Structure formats: structure tokens, C-alpha cells
mmCIF file of C-alpha atoms and ligand atoms in Angstrom:
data_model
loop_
_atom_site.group_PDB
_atom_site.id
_atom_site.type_symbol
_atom_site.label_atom_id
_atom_site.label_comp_id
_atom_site.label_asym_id
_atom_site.label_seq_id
_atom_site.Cartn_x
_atom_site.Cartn_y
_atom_site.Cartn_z
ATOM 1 C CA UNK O 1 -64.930 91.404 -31.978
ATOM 2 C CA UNK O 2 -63.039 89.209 -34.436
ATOM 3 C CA UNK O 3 -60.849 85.863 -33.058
ATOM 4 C CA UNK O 4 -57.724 87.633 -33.902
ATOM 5 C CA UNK O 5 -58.295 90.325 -31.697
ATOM 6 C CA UNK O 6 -59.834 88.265 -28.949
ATOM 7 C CA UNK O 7 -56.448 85.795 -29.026
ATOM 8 C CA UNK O 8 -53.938 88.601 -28.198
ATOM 9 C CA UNK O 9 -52.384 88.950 -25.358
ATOM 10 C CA UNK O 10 -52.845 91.721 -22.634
ATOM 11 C CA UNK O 11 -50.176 91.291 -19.812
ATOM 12 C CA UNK O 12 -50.787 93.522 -17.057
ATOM 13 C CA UNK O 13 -47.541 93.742 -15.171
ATOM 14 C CA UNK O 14 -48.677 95.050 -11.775
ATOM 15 C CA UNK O 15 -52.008 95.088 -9.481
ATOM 16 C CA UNK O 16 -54.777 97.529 -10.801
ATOM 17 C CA UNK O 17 -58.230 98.488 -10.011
ATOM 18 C CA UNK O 18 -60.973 95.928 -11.050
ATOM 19 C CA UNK O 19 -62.100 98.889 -13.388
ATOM 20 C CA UNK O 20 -59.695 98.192 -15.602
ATOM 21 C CA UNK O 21 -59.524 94.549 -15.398
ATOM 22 C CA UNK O 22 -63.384 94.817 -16.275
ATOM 23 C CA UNK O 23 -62.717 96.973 -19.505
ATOM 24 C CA UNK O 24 -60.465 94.456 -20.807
ATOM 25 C CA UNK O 25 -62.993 91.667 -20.606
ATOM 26 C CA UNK O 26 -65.969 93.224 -21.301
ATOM 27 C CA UNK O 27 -64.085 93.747 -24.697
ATOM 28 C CA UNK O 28 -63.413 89.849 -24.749
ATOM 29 C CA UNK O 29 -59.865 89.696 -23.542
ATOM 30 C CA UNK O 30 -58.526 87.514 -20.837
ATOM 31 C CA UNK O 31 -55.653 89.918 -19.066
ATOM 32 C CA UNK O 32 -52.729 87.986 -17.910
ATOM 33 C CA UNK O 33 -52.817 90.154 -14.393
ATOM 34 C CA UNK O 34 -50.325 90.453 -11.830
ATOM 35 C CA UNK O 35 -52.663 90.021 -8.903
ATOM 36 C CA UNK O 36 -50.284 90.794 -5.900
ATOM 37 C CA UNK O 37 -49.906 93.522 -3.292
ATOM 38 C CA UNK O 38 -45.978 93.452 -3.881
ATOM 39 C CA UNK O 39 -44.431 95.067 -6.748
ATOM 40 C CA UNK O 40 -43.682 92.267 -9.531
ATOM 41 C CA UNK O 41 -39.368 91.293 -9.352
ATOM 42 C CA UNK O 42 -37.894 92.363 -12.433
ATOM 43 C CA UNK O 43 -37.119 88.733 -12.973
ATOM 44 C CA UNK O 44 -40.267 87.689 -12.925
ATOM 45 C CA UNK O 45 -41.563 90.419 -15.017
ATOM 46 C CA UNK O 46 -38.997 89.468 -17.891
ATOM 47 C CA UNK O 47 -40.581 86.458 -17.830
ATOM 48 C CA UNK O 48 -44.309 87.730 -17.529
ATOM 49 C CA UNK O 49 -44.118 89.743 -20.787
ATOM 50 C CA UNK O 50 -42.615 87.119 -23.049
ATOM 51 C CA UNK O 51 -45.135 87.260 -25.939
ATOM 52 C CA UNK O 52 -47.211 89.860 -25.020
ATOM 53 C CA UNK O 53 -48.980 92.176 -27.548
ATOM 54 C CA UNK O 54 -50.062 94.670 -25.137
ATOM 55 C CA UNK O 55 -48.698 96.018 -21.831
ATOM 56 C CA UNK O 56 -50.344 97.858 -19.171
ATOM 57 C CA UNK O 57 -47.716 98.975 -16.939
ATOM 58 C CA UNK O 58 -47.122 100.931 -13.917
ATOM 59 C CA UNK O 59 -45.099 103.719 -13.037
ATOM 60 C CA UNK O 60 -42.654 101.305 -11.030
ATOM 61 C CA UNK O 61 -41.804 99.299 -14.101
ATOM 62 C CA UNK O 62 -38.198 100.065 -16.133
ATOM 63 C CA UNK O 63 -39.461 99.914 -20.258
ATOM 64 C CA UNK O 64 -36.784 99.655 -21.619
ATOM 65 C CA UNK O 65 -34.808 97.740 -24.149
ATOM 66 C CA UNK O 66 -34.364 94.780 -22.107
ATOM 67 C CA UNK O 67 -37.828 94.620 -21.828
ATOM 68 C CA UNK O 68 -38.895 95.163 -25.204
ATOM 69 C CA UNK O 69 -36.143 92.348 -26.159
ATOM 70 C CA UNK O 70 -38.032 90.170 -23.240
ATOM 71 C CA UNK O 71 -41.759 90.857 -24.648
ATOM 72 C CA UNK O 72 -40.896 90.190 -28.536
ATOM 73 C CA UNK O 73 -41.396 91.844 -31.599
ATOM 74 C CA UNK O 74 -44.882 91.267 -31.590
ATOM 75 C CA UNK O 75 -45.435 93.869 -28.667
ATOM 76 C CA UNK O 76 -47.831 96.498 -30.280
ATOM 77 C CA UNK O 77 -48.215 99.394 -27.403
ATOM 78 C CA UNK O 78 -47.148 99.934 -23.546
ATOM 79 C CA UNK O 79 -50.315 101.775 -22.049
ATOM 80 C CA UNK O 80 -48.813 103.505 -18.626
ATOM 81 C CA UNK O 81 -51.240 103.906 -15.620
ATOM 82 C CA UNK O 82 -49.907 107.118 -14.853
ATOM 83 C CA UNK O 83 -49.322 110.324 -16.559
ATOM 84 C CA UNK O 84 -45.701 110.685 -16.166
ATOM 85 C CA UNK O 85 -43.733 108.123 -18.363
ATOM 86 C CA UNK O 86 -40.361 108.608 -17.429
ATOM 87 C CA UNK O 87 -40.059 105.029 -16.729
ATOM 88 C CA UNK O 88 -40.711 104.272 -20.046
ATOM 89 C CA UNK O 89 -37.928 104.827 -22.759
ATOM 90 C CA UNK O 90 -40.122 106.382 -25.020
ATOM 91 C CA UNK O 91 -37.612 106.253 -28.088
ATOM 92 C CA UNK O 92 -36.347 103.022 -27.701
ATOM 93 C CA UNK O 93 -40.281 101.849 -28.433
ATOM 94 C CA UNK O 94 -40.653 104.429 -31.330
ATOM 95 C CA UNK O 95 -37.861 103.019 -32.993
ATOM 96 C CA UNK O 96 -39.558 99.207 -32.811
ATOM 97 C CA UNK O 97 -42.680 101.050 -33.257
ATOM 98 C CA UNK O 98 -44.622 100.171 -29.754
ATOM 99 C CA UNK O 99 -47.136 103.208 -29.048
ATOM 100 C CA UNK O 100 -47.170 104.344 -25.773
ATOM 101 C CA UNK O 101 -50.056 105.554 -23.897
ATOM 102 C CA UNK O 102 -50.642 107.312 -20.704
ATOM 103 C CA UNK O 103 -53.425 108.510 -18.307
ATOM 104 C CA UNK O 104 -53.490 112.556 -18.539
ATOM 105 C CA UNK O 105 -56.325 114.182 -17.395
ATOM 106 C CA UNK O 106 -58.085 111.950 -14.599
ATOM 107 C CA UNK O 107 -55.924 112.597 -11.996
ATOM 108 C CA UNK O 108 -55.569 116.364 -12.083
ATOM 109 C CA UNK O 109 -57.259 117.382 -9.292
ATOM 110 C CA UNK O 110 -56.223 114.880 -7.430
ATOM 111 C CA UNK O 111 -52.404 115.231 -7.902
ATOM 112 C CA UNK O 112 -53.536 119.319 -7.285
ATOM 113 C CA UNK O 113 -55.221 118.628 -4.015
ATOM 114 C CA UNK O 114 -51.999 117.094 -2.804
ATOM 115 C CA UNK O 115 -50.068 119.854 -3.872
ATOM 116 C CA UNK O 116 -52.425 122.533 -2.316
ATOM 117 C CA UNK O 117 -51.649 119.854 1.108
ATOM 118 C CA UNK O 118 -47.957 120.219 1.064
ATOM 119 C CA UNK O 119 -48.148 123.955 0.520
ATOM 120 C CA UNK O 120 -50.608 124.435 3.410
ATOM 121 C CA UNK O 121 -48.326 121.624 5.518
ATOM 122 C CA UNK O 122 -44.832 122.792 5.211
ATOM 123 C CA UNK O 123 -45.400 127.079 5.470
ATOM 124 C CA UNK O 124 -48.300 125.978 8.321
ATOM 125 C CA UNK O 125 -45.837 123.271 9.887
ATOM 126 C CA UNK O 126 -48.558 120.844 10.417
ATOM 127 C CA UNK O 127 -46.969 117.370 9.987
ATOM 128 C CA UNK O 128 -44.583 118.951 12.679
ATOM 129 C CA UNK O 129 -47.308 119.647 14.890
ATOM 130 C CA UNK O 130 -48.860 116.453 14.128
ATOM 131 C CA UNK O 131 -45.854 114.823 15.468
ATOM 132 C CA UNK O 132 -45.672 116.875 18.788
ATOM 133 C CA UNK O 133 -49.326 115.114 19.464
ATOM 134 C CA UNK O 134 -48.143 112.343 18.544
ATOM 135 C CA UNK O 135 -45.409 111.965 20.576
ATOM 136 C CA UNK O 136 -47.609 113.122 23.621
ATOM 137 C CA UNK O 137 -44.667 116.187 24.159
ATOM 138 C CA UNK O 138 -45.772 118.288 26.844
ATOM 139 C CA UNK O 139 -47.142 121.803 24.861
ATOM 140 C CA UNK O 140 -49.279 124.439 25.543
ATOM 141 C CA UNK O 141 -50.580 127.170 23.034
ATOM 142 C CA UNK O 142 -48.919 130.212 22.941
ATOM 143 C CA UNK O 143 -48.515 133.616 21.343
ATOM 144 C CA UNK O 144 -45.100 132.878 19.812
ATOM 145 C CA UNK O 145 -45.532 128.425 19.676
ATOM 146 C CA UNK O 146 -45.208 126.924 16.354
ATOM 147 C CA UNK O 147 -45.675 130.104 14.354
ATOM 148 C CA UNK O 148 -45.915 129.643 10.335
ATOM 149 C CA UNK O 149 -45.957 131.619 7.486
ATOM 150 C CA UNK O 150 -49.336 132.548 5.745
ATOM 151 C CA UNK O 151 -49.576 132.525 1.995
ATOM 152 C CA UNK O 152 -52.426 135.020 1.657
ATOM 153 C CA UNK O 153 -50.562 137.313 -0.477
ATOM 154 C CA UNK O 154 -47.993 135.061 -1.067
ATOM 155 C CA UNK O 155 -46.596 134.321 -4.438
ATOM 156 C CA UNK O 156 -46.907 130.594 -5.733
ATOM 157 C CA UNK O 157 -44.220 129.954 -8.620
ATOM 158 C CA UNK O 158 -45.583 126.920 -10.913
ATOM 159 C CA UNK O 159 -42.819 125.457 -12.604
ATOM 160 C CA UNK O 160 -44.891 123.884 -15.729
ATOM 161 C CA UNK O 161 -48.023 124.878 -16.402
ATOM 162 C CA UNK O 162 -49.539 121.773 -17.482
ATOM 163 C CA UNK O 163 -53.151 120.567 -16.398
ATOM 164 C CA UNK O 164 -51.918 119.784 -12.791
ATOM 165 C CA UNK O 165 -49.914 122.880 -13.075
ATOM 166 C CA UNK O 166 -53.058 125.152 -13.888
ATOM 167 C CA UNK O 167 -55.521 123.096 -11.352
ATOM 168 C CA UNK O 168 -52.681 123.789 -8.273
ATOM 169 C CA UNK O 169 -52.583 127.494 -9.707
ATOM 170 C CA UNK O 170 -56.491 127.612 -9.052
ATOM 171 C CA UNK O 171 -56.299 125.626 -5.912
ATOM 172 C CA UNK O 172 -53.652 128.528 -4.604
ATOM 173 C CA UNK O 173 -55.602 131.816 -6.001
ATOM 174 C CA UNK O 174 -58.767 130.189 -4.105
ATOM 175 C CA UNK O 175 -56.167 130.646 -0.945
ATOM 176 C CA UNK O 176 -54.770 134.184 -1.554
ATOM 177 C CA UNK O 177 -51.777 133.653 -3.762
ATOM 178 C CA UNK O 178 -50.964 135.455 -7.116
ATOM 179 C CA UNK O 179 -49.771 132.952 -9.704
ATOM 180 C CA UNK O 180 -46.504 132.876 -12.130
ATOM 181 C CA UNK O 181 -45.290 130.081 -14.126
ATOM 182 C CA UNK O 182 -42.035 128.876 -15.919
ATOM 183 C CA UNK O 183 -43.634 126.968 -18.522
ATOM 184 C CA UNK O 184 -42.022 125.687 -22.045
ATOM 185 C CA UNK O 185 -45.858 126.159 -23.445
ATOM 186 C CA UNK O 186 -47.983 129.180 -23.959
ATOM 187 C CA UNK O 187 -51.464 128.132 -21.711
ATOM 188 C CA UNK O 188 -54.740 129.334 -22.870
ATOM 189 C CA UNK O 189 -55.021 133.142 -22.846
ATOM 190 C CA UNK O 190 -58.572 132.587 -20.869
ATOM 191 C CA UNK O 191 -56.706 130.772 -18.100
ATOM 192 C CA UNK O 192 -53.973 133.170 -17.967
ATOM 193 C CA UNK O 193 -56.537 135.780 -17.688
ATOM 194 C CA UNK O 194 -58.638 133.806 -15.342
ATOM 195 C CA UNK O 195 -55.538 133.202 -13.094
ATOM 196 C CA UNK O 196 -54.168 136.309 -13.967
ATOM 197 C CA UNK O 197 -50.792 134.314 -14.023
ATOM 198 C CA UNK O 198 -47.883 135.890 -15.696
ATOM 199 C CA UNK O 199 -45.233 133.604 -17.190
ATOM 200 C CA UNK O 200 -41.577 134.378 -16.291
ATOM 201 C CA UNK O 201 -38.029 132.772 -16.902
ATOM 202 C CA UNK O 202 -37.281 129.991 -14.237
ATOM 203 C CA UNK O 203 -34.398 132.219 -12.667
ATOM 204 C CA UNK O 204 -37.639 135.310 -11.991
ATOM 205 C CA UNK O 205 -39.673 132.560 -10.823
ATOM 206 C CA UNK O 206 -37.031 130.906 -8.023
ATOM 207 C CA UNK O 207 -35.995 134.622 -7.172
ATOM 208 C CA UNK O 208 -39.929 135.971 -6.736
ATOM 209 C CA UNK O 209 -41.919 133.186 -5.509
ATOM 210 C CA UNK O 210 -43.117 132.362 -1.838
ATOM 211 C CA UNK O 211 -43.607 128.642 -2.752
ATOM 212 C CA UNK O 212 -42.116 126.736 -6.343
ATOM 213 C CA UNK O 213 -43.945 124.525 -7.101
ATOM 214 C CA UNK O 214 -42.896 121.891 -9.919
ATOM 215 C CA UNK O 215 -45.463 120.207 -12.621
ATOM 216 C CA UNK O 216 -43.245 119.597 -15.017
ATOM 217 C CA UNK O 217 -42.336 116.075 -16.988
ATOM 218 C CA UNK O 218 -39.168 114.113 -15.911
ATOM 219 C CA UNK O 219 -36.955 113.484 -18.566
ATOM 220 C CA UNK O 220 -33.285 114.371 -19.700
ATOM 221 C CA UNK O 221 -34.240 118.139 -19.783
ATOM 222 C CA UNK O 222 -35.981 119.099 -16.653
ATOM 223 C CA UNK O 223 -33.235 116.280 -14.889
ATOM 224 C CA UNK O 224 -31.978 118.019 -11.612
ATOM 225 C CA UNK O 225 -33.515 121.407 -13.080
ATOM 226 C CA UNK O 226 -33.492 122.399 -9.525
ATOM 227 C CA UNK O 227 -30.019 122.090 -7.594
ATOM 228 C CA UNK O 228 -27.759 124.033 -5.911
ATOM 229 C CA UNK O 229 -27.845 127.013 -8.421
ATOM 230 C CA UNK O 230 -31.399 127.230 -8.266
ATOM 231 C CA UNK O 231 -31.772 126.452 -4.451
ATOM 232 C CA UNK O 232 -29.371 129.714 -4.166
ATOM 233 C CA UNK O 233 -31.550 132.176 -6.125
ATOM 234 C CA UNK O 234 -34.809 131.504 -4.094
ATOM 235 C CA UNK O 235 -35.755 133.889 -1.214
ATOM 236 C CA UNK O 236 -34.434 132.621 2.315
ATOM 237 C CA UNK O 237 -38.615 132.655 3.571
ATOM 238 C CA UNK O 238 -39.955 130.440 0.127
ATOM 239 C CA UNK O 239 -41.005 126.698 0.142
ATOM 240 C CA UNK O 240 -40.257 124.101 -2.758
ATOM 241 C CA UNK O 241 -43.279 121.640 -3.242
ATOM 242 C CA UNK O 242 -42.781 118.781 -5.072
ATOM 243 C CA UNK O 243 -45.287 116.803 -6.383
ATOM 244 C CA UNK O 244 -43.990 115.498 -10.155
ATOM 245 C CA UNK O 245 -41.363 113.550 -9.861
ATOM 246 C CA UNK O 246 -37.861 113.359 -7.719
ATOM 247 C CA UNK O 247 -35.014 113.134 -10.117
ATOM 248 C CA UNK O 248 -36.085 117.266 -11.315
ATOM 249 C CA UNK O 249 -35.054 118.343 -7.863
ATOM 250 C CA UNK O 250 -31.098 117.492 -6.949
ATOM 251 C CA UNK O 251 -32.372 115.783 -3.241
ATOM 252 C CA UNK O 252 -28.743 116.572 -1.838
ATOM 253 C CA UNK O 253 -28.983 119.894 -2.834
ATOM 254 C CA UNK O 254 -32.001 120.311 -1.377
ATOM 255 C CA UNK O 255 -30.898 118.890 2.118
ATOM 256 C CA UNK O 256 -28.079 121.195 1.365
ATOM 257 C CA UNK O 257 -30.041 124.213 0.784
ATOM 258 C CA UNK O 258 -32.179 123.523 4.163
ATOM 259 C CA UNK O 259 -29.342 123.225 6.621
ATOM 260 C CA UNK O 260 -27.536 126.268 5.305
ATOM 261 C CA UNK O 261 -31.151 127.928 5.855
ATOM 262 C CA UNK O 262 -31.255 129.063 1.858
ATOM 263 C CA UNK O 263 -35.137 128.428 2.028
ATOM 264 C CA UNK O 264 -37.699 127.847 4.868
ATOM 265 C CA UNK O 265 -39.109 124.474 3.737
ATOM 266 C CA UNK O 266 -39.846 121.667 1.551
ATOM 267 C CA UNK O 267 -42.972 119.344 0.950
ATOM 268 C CA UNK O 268 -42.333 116.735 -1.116
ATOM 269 C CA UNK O 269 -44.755 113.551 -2.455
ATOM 270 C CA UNK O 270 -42.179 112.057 -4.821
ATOM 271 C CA UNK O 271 -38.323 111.365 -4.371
ATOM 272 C CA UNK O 272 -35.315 111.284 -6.417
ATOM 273 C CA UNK O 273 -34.421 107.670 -5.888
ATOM 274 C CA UNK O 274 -38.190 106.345 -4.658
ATOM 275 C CA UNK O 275 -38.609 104.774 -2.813
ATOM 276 C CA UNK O 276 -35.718 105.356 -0.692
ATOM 277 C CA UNK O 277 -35.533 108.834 1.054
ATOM 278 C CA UNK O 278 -31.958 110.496 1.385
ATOM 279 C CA UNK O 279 -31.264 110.415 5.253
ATOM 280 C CA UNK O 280 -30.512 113.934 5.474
ATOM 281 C CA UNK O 281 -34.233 114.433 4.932
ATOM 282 C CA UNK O 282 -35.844 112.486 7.370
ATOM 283 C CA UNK O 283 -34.992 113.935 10.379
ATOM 284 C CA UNK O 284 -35.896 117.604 9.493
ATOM 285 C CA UNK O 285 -38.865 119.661 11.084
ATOM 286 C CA UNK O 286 -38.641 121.768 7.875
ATOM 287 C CA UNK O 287 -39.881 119.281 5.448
ATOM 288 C CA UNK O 288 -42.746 117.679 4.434
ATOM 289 C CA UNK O 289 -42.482 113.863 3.045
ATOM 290 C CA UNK O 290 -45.828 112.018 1.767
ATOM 291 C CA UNK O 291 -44.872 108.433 -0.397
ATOM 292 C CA UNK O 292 -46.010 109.505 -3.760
ATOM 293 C CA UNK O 293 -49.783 110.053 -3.026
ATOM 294 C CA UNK O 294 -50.513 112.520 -5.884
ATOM 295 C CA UNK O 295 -53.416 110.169 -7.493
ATOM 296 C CA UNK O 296 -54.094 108.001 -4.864
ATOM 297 C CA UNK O 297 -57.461 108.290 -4.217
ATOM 298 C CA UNK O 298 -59.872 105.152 -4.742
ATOM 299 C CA UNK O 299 -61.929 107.000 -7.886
ATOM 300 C CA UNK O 300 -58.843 108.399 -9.429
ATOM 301 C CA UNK O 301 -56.964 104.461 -9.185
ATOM 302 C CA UNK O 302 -60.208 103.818 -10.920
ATOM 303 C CA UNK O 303 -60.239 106.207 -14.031
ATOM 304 C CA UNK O 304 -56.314 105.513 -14.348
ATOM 305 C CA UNK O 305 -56.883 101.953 -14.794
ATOM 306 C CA UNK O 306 -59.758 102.493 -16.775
ATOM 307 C CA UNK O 307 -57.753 105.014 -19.152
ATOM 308 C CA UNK O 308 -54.910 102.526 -19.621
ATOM 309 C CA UNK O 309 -57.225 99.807 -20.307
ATOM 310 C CA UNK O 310 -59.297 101.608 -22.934
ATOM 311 C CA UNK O 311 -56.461 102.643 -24.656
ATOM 312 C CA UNK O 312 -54.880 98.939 -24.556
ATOM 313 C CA UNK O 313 -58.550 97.788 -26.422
ATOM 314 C CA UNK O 314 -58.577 100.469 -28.883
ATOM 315 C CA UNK O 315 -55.010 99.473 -29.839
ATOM 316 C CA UNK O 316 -55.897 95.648 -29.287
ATOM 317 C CA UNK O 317 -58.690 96.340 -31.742
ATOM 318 C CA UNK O 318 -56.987 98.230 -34.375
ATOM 319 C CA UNK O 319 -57.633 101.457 -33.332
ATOM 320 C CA UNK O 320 -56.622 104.759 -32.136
ATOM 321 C CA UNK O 321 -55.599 105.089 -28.319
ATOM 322 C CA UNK O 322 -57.371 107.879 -26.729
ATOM 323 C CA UNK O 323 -54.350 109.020 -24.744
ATOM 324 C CA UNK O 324 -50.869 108.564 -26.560
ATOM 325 C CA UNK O 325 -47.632 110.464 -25.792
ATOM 326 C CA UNK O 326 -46.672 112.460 -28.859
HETATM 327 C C1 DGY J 401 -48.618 109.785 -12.354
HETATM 328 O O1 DGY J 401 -49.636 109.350 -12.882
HETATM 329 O O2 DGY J 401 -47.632 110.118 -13.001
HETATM 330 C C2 DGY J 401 -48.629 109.904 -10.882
HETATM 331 O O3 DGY J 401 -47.392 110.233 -10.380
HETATM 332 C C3 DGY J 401 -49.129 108.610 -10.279
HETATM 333 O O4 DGY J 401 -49.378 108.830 -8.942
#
């Protein structure tokens, strides 16, 4: 490793797993870390990226121009620890020509699992049941108490059939459910097969499915792509699972669409303006709400970090990142 190299600057802006800390010094780099619990100000992070060649950043960072402005015109690449990168403006870097990277991949079956959860919580009502215990309410079982829906047999709309998209499709056939997607992609022909999923306009899919669930990226496009319209199309008995990110799903519509009984349910891991909740959501038996939990397992935290930080060397280094968003 040449001195050049070793003298840039890595700034991570928010707490990550030692993993990743460890990748940038095993390459000989001293990271300029954010070590604590809280979420960095947006003050303070202005100041923290003054100079930086690199940033590793985290989902609950704003990249944008003020940012860029803040770091310099030295800043070679933001490298996300996350998949989605919608808090990144992607073109605003392009046109100062900062790469951004991402973690794709690694947390898959993680963010699937949590999927397959909601689905299984809101149609068996379990976080409602949960709370009965919990609130040591008198109950008794009983041939008509707390009755769900099943979803052997049940059809599981995935709206984009990405990798997390495909690996909740699995997750669901496992359970019973026949597969279709709204996906701007074609998927592999073997997985279609495999999954014998059949891919359908986004109007079949809301009209058709048991459960929606959405996969797909946040940005301008897929912004509110389910709202009122949509909400109205979907059967009266079907669930909306959310585990990509809020702003695709119009959260007043939604609360909307569950009081005037348009569909049975909603389990949702991410929210339109996280990490506040819209109030007419909290109260409801008929929902599901998790705080963003999609990767959040110890191993996962580790191969995000790990990811980012790889792809912050190689571009520290001169080279190719492993992971960057096209
Ligand atoms: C991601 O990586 O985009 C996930 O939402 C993080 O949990």
C-alpha cells in the first residue's frame, strides 16, 4: 500500500460493526468513526465530512448537495451500508463524479425472513395476541377467539422481484402460497420455473393477491406507487407487507384503506416518514409495525459493514468497488 493511499481520508459518518472498522485498517487506513449509539446531528455531520475522500454512510444520512458542498471536491465515492440508497442523491454525485456503492446481496435472507414474519403476523394476528398476554386480559381459547386467515393456498403478490423479492417468494411457496410478481425486470427463467411465478401488471397483482408484498427501490418512480387507487383494487380479505421502504406506500392512504375495511391488514418494517409512525396506525389491531428490522441481525450488520468497507478500500486504492449502483 503506497503513502498516498494510506493518507486519505475514510470518514465513517455513523456507528458500524467492528467488521468493517477492521477492513479499513487491516488495509492501513485510520477511519475517522462516529463511535456513538445516537444518530450523528446533521450539524455535526457537515462538519465531520469536511475533507473526506471516502464516505461510509448509513441509511439515516441525507447525501445530498449540501453534503457534497460540505465534504469537498476531493470526495471520491459514498459507500452506503445498506442496499437501498434512496438517501443518497445518486445524480447529484454522478454529476461531481463520486461513485456510490451499496451492500446488495448479504442481507437477502435476512430482509426475507422478516417479510415471511409480517406475513405470518398480520393474516395470523399474532402481535395482537401477543398483546392480549401482555396485557394479562382475561381470555380463554375458543372455537371462534382470535381466528386468522391461513395462506396455504393463498396468493402472495411480490411487487419487485429483486433478490429479496425472489428469497420472500421462496420463503412463501415453502408455506403454501403460489407466487406472482410486478417486476420492471425479466428474473431468471430457472427461478420463474422454480417458483413457478408468473409476472403480471401491478393493477392484476393488487386485484389477485392474498398478501402484496413490496421489494421494490424507493425513488421518484415507485414514490407512493401504492395509494388510494391501488388500496381500492385489492381484495377486501388481502394483506400489504411492507418491508422496502415507506415513502412507496401513501401511509394515509393506507390508514385510510384499513378503517373503510378495503383490506384485512398491514405489516409493515419501514415507514413513510421513519421514524415517526402516522397516529392513525398505532392504535390498530389490524396492523403489524416492526422499526425497520429487515437486516438487523448481528451477522448480517457484519457483512453490511464489511461490504461497504471493502468497497471504500478498493476505491481508496484505485480500484473497482465490488458493489456500485449503476
Ligand atoms: C437496506 O439495506 O436497505 C435495509 O433497509 C437496511 O436495513
Amino acid at each position: 500500500m503506497g503513502q498516498f493511499e494510506v493518507s486519505l481520508r475514510l470518514v465513517v459518518t455513523g456507528k458500524i460493526p467492528n467488521a468493517g472498522l477492521e477492513v479499513l485498517r487491516q488495509a492501513g487506513f485510520t477511519p475517522d468513526a462516529w463511535m456513538n449509539d445516537t444518530a450523528i446531528s446533521r450539524q455535526e455531520l457537515l462538519e465531520k465530512v469536511k475533507g473526506a475522500d471516502v464516505l461510509i454512510t448509513l441509511l439515516t444520512e441525507r447525501v445530498d448537495e449540501e453534503l457534497l458542498q460540505a465534504a469537498g471536491p476531493q470526495l471520491k465515492a459514498v459507500c452506503n451500508v445498506a442496499v437501498g440508497y434512496n438517501n443518497i442523491d445518486v445524480a447529484a454525485c454522478k454529476s461531481r463524479n463520486v461513485l456510490v456503492t451499496n451492500t446488495p446481496g448479504v442481507l437477502t435472507d435476512a430482509t426475507a425472513d422478516i417479510a415471511l414474519a409480517l406475513i405470518l403476523m398480520v393474516t395470523r394476528r399474532l402481535a395482537e395476541g401477543e398483546r392480549v398476554i401482555r396485557s394479562q386480559t382475561p381470555w380463554q381459547w375458543g372455537m371462534f377467539y382470535m381466528l386468522g386467515t391461513g395462506i396455504t393456498n393463498r396468493v402472495l403478490g411480490v411487487v419487485g422481484m429483486g433478490a429479496i423479492g425472489i428469497a420472500t417468494a421462496r420463503r412463501a411457496k415453502a408455506c403454501g402460497m403460489s407466487v406472482i410478481y410486478f417486476s420492471r425486470s425479466e428474473i431468471d427463467s430457472k427461478v420463474a420455473t422454480e417458483l413457478g411465478a408468473k409476472k403480471v401488471s401491478l393493477e392484476e397483482l393488487l386485484k389477485t393477491s392474498d398478501v402484496v408484498s413490496i421489494h421494490c427501490p424507493s425513488n421518484e418512480a415507485t414514490h407512493h406507487l401504492i395509494g388510494a387507487t391501488q388500496f381500492a383494487m385489492m381484495k377486501n380479505s388481502a394483506f400489504l407487507v411492507n418491508t422496502a421502504r415507506g415513502p412507496i406506500v401513501d401511509e394515509q392512504a393506507l390508514v385510510n384503506a384499513l378503517e373503510a375495511k378495503e383490506i384485512a391488514g398491514a405489516g409493515l418494517d419501514v415507514f413513510e416518514f421513519e421514524p415517526k409512525i402516522n397516529a392513525g396506525l398505532i392504535g390498530r389491531d389490524d396492523v403489524v409495525l416492526i422499526p425497520h428490522l429487515g437486516s438487523a441481525t448481528t451477522q448480517t450488520r457484519d457483512a453490511m459493514a464489511t461490504l461497504a468497507a471493502k468497497n471504500a478500500v478498493a476505491i481508496a486504492t484505485g480500484n473497482s468497488p465490488l458493489t456500485q449502483v449503476s
